[in-house]
Coordinates of N, CA and C in Angstrom, one line a residue:
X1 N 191.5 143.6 179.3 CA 190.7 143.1 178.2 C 189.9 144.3 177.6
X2 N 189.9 144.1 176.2 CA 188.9 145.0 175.7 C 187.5 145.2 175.9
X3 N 186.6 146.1 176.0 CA 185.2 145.9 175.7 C 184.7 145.7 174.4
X4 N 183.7 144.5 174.3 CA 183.3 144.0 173.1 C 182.0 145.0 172.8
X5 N 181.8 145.7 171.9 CA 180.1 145.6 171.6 C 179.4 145.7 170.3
X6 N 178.3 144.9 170.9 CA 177.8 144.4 169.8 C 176.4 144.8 169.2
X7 N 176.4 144.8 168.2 CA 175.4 145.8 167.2 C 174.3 144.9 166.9
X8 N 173.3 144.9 167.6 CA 171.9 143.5 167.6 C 171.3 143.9 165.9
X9 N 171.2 142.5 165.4 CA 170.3 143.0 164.7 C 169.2 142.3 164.7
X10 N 168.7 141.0 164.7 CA 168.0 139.7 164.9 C 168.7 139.1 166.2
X11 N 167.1 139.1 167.1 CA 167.5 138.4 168.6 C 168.3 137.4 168.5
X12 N 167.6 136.2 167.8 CA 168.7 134.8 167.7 C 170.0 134.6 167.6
X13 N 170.6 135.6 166.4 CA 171.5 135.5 166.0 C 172.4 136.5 166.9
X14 N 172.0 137.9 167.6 CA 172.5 138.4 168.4 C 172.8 137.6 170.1
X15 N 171.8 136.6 169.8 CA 171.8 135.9 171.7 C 172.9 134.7 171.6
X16 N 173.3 134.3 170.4 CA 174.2 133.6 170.1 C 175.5 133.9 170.1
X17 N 176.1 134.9 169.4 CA 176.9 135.3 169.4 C 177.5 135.7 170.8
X18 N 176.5 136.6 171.7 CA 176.7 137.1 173.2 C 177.4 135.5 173.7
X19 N 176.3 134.7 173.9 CA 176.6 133.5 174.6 C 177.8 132.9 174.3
X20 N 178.2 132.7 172.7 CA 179.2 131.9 172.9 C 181.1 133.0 173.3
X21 N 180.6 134.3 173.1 CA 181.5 135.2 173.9 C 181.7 134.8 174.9
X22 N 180.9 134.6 175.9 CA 180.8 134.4 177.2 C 181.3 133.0 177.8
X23 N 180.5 131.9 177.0 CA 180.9 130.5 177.2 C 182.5 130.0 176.7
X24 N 182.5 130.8 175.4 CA 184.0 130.6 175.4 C 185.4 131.4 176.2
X25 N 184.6 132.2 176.8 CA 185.9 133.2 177.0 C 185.9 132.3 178.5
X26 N 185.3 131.7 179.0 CA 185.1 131.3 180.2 C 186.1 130.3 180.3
X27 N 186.3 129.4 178.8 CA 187.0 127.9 179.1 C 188.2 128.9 178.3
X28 N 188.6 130.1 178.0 CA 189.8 130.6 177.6 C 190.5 130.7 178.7
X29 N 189.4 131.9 179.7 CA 190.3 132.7 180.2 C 190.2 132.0 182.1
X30 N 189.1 131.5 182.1 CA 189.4 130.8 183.9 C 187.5 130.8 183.8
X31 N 187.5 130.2 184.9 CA 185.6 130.0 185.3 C 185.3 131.7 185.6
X32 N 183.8 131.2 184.8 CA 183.0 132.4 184.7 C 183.8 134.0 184.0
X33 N 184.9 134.2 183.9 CA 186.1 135.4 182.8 C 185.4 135.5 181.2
X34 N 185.0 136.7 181.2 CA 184.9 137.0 179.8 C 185.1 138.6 179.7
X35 N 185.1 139.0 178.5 CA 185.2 140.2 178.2 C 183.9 141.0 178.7
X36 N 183.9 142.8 179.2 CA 183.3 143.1 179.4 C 182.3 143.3 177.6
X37 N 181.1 143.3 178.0 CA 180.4 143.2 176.7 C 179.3 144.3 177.2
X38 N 178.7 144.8 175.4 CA 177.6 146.2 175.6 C 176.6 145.2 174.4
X39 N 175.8 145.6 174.8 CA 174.7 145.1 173.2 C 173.8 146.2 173.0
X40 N 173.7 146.7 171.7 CA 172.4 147.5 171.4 C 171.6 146.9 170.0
X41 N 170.4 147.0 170.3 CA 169.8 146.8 169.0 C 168.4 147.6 168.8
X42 N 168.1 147.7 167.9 CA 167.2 148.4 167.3 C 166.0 147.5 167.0
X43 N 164.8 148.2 166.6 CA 163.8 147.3 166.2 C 163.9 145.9 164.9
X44 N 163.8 145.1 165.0 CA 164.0 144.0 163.5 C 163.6 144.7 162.7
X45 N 162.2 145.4 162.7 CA 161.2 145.5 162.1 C 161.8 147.2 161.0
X46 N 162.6 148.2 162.1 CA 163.7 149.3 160.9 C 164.6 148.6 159.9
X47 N 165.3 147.6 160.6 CA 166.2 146.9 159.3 C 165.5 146.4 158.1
X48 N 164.3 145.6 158.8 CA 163.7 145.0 157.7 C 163.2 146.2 156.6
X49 N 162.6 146.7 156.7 CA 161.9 148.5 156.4 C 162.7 149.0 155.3
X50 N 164.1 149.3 155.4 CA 165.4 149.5 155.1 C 165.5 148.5 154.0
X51 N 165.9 147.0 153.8 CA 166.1 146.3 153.5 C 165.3 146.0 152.3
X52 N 163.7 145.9 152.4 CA 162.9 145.8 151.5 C 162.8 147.4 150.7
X53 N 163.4 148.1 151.4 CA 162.9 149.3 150.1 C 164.6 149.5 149.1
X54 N 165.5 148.9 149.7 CA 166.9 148.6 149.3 C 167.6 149.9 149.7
X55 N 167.4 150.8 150.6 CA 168.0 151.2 151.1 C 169.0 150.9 152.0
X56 N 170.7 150.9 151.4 CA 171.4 150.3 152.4 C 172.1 151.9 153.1
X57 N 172.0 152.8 152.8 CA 172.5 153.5 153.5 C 171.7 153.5 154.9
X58 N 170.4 153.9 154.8 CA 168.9 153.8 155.7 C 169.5 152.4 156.8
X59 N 169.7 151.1 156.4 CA 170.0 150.5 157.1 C 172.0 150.6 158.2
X60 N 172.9 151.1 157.1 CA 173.9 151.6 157.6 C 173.9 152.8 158.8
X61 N 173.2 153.6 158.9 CA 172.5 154.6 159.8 C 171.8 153.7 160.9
X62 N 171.2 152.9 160.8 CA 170.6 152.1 162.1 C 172.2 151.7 162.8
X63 N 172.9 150.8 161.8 CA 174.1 150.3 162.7 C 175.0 151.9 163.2
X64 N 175.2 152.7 162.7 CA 176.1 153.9 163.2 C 175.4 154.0 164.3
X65 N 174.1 154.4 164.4 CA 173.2 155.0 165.7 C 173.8 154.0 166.9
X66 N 173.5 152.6 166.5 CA 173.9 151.3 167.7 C 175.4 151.5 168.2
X67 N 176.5 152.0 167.2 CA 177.8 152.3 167.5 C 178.0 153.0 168.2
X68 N 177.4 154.3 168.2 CA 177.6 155.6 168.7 C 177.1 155.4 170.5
X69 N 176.1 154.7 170.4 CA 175.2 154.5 172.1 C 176.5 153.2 172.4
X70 N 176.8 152.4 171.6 CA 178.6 151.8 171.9 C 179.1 152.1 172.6
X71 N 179.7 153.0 171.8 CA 181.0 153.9 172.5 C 180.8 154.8 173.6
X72 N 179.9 155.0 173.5 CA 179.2 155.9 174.8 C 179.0 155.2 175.8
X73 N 178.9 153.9 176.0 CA 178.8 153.0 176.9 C 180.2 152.3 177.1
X74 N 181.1 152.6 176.5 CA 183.0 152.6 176.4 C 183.1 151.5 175.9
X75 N 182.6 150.9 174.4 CA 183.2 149.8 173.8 C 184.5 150.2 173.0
X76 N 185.0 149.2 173.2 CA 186.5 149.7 172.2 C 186.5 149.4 170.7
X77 N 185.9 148.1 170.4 CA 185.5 147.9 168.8 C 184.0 147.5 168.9
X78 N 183.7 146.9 167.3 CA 182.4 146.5 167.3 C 182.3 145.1 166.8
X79 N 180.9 144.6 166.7 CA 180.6 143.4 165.6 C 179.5 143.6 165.4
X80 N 179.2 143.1 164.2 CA 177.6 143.1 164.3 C 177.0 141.2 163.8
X81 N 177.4 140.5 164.2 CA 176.3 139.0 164.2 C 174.8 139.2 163.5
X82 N 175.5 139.9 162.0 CA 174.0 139.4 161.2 C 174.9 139.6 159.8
X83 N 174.8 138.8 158.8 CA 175.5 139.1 157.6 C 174.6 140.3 156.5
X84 N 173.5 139.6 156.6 CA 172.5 140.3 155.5 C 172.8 142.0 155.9
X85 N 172.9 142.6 156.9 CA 173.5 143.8 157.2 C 174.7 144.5 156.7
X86 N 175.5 143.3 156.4 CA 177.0 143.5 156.4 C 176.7 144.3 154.4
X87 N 175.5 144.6 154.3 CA 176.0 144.8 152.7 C 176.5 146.5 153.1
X88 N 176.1 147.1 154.0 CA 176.4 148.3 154.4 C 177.6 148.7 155.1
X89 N 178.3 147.2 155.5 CA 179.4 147.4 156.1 C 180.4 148.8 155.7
X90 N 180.5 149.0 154.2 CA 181.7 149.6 154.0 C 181.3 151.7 154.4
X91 N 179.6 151.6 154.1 CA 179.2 152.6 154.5 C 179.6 153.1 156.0
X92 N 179.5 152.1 156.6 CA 179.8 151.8 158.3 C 180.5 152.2 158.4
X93 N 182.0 151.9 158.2 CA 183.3 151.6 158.7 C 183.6 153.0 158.3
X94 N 183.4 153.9 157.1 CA 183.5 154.8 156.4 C 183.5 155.9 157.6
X95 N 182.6 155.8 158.5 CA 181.9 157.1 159.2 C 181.6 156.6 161.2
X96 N 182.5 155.6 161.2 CA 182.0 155.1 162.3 C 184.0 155.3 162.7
X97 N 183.7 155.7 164.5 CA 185.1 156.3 165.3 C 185.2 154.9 165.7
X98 N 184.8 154.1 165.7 CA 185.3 152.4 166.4 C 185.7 151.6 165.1
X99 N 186.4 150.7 165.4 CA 186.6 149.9 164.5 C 185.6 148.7 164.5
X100 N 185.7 147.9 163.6 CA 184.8 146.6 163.9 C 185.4 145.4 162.7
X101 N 184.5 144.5 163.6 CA 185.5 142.9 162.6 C 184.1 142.3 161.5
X102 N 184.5 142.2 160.8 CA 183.4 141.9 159.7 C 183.1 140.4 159.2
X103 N 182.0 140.2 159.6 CA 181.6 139.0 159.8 C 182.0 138.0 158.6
X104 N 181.8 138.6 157.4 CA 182.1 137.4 156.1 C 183.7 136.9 156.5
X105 N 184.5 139.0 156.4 CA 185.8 137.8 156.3 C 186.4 136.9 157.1
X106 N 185.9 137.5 158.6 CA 186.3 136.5 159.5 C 185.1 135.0 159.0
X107 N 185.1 134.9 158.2 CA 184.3 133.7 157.8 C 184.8 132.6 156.5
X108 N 185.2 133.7 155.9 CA 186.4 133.2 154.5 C 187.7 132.6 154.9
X109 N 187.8 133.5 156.1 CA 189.1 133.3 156.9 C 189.5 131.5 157.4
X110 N 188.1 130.9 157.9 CA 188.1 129.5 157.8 C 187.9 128.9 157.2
X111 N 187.1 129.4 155.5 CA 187.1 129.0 154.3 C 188.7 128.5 154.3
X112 N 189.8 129.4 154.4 CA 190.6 128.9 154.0 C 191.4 128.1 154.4
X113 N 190.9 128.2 156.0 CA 192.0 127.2 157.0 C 191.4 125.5 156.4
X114 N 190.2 125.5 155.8 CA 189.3 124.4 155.7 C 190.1 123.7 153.9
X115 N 191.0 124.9 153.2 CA 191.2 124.7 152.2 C 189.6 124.2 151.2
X116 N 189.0 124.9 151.5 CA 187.7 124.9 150.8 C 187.4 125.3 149.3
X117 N 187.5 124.7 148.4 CA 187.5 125.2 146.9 C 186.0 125.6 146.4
X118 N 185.0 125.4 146.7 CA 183.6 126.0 146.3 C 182.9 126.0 147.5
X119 N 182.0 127.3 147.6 CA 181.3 127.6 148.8 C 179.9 127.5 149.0
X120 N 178.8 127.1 149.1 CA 177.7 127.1 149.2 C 176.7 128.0 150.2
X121 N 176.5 129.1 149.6 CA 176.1 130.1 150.4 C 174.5 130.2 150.8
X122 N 174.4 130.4 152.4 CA 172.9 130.0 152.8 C 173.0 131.5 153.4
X123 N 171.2 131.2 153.6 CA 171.0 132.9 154.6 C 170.0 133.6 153.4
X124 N 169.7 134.7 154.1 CA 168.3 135.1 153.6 C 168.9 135.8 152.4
X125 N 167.5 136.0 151.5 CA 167.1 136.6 150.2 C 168.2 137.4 149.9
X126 N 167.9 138.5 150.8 CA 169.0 139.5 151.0 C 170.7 139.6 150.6
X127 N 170.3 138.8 151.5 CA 172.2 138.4 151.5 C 172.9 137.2 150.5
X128 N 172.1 136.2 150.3 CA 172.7 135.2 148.9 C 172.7 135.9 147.6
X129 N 171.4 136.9 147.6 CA 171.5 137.8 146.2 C 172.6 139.0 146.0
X130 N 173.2 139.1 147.5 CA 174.4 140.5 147.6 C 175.7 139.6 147.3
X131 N 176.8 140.6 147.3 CA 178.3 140.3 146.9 C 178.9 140.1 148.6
X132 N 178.3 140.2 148.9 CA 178.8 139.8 150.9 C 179.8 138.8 150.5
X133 N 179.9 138.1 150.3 CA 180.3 136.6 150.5 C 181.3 136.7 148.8
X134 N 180.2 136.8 147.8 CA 181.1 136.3 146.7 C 182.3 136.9 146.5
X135 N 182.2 138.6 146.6 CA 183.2 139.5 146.1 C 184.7 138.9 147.0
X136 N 184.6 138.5 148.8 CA 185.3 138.1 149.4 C 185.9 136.5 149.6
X137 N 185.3 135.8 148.8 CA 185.4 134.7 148.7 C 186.6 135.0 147.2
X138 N 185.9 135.2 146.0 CA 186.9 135.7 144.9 C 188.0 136.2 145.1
X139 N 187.8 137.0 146.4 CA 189.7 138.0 146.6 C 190.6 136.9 147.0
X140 N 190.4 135.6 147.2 CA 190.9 134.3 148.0 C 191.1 133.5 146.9
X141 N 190.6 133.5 145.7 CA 190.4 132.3 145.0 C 189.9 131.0 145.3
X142 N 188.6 131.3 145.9 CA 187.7 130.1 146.1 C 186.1 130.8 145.6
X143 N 186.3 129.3 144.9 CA 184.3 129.7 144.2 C 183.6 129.5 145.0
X144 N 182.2 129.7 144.3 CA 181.4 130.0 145.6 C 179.8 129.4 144.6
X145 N 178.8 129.2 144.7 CA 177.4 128.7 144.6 C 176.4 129.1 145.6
X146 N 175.3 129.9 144.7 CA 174.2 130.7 145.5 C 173.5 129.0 145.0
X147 N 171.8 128.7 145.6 CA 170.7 128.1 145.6 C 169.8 128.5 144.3
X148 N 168.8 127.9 144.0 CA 168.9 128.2 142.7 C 167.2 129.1 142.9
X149 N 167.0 129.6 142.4 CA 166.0 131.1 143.0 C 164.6 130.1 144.1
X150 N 164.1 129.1 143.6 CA 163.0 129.0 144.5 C 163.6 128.7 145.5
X151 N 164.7 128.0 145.7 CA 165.5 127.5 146.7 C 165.7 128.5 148.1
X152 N 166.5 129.8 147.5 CA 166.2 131.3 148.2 C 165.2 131.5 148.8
X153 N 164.1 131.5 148.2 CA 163.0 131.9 148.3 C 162.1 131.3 149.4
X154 N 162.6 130.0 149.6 CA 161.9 128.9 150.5 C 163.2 129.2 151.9
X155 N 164.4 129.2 151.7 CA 165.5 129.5 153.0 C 164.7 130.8 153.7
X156 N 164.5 132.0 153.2 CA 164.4 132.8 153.2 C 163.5 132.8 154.4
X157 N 162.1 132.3 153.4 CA 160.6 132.5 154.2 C 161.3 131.4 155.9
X158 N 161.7 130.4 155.8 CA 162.2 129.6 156.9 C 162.8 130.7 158.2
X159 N 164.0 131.2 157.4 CA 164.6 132.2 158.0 C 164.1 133.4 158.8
X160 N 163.1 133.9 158.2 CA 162.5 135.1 158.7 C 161.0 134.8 159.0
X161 N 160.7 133.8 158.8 CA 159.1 133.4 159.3 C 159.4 132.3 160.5
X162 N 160.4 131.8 160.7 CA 161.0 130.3 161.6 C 161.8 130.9 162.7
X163 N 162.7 130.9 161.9 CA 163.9 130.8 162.8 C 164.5 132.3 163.4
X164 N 163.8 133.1 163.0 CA 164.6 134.7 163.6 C 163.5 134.8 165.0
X165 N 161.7 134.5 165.0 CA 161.0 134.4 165.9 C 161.5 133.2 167.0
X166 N 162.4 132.4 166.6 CA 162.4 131.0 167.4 C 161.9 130.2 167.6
X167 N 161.4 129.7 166.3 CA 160.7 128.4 166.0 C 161.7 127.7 165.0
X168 N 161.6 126.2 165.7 CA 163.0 125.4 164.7 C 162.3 124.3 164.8
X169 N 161.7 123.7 163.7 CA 160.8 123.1 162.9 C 161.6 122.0 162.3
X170 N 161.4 120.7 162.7 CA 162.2 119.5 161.9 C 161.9 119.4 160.9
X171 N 160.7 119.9 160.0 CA 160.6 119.4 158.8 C 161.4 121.2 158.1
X172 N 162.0 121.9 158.3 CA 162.7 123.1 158.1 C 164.1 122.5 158.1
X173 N 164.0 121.7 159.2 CA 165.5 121.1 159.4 C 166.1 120.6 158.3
X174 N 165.0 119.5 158.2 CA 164.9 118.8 156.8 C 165.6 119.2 155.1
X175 N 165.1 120.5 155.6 CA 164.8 121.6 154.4 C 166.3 121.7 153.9
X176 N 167.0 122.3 155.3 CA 168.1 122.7 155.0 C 169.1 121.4 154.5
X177 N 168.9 120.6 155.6 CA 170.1 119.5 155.1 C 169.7 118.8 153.3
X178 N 168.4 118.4 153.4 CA 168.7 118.4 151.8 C 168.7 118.8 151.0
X179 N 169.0 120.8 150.9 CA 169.5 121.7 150.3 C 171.1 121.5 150.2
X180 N 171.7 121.2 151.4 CA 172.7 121.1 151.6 C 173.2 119.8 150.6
X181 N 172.7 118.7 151.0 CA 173.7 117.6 149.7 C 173.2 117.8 148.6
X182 N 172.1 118.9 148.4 CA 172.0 119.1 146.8 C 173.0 120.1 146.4
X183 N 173.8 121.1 147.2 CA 174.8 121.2 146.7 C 175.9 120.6 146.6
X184 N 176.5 120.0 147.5 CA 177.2 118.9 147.5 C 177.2 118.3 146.3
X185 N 175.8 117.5 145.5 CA 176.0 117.4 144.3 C 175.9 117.7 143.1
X186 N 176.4 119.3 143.0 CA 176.5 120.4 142.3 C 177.7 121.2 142.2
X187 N 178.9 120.4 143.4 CA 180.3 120.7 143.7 C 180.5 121.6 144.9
X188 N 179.7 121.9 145.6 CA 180.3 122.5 147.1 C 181.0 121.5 147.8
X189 N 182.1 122.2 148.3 CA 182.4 121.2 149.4 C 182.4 121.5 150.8
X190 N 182.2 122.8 151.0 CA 181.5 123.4 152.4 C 180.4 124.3 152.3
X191 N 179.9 124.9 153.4 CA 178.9 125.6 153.4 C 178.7 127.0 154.5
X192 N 178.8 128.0 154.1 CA 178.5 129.2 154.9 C 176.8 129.2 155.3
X193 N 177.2 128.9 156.7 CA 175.7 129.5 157.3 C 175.5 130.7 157.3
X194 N 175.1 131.6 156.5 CA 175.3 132.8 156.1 C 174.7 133.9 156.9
X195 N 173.4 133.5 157.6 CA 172.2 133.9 158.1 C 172.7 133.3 159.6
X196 N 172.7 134.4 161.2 CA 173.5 134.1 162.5 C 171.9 133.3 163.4
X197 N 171.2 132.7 162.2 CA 170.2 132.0 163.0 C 170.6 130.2 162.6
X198 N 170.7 130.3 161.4 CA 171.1 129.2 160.5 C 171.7 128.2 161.3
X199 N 172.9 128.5 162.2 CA 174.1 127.8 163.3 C 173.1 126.6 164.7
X200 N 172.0 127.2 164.8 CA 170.9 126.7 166.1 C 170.4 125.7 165.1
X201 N 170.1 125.3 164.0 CA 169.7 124.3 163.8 C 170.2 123.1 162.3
X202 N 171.5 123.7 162.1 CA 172.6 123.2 161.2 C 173.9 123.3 161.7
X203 N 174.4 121.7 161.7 CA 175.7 122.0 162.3 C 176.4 120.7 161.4
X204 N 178.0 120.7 161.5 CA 178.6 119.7 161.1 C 177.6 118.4 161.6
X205 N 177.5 118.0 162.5 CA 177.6 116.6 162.5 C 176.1 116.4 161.9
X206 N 175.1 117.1 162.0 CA 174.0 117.0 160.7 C 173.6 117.6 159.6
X207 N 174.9 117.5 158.6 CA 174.9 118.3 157.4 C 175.8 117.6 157.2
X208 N 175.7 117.7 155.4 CA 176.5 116.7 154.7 C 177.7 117.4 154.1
X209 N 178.0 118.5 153.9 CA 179.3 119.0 153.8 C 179.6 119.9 155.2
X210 N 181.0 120.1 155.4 CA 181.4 121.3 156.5 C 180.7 122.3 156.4
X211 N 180.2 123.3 157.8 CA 179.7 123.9 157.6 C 180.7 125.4 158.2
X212 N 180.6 126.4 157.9 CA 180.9 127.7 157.8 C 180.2 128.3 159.0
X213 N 180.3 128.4 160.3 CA 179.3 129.0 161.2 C 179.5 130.7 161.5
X214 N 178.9 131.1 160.2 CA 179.7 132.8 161.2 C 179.2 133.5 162.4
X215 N 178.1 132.8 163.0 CA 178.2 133.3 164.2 C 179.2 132.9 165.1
X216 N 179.3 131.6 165.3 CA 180.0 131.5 166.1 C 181.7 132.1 165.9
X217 N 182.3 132.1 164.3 CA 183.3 132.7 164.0 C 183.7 133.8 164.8
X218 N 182.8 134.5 164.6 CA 182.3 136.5 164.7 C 182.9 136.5 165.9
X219 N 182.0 135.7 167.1 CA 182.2 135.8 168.2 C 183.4 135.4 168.9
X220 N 184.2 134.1 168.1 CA 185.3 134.1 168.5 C 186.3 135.0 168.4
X221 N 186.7 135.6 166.8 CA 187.6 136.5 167.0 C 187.3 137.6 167.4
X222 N 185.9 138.3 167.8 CA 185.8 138.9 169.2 C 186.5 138.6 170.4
X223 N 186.4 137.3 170.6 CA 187.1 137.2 172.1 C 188.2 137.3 171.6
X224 N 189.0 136.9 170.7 CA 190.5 136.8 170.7 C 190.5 138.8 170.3
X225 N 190.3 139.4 169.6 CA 190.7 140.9 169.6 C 190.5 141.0 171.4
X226 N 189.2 140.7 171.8 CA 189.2 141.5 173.5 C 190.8 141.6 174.1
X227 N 191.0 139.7 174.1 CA 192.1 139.4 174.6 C 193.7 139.3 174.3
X228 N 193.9 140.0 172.9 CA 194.8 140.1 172.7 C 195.8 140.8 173.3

């Protein structure tokens, strides 16, 4: 099997992703079997830094640095379990000796298995206002629908004031699901959890359209590359 590793960026969304590696490679491959796995991450607080001054190269450099202590530690590819990151991906991939799987498309990828025709895109400020999602959503021919700016603006503060510290707040809950059938009736018919915190407190069975989980995506076709 391969070694997985993985590029932290936000605890929640990185402790997620680890675990369901782990929990699922377990019911793949025999009790307690998973991929060897490496995690590095860096402060929240550089990405963030990075992020508000719109430096994505500055944030691209945080992920290379996390790669490099990677491979040094013998990972064979990468991931990184945070989308809002991913706007740097192509800087990454550019200058980075590992390969890595990138969280949107392995995300679009069940967009399509779901035959999904408009997409409702959640997750922070950052990332609903970037082409993460749309540019790759369009190469597919499936539309897609950002939230309409206060709407952002309110996910956002949830996201980064709530749910990245690990506080999951029912009336947040709230928030999200009736954001959710307000797209629904606005023509989504699924929904990307966009943001790898979003998945801990939105899931199908309480949300009114399908949901899009890219964390847990990420982490699967991680196990399936380990194990190929």
């Amino acid at each position: 099997m391969k070694h997985i590793g993985i590029a932290g960026c936000s605890a929640e969304g990185a402790a997620l992703c680890y675990k369901t590696i782990c929990t699922e490679g377990a019911k793949r491959l025999g009790a307690h079997r998973h991929p060897e796995i490496s995690m590095h991450t860096p402060s929240l607080s550089e990405y963030v830094r990075y992020l508000d001054a719109g430096d994505l190269n500055g944030v691209g450099d945080l992920m290379l640095d996390s790669a490099r202590r990677l491979e040094r530690a013998g990972a064979d590819f990468l991931v990184c379990p945070d989308n809002t990151i991913h706007q740097a991906f192509d800087y990454v991939v550019e200058r980075s000796s590992l390969p890595w799987l990138n969280i949107a498309e392995e995300t679009v990828m069940v967009a399509r298995e779901l035959q999904s025709k408009k997409v409702g895109i959640l997750g922070t400020r950052w990332l609903v206002e970037s082409n993460v999602y749309p540019e790759r959503f369009e190469a597919f021919g499936i539309d897609w629908m950002r939230p309409d700016p206060e709407e952002i603006a309110e996910i956002d503060r949830i996201i980064m004031d709530e749910l990245v510290p690990g506080n999951f707040l029912a009336t947040s809950i709230s928030y999200f699901q009736e954001l959710i059938r307000k797209m629904k009736n606005r023509g989504a018919d699924s929904v990307v959890l966009g943001c790898t915190e979003i998945p801990l407190i939105i899931r199908d069975d309480n949300s009114a359209l399908p949901t899009l989980d890219s964390t847990r995506t990420l982490a699967r076709s991680a196990l399936e590359a380990a194990t190929a």
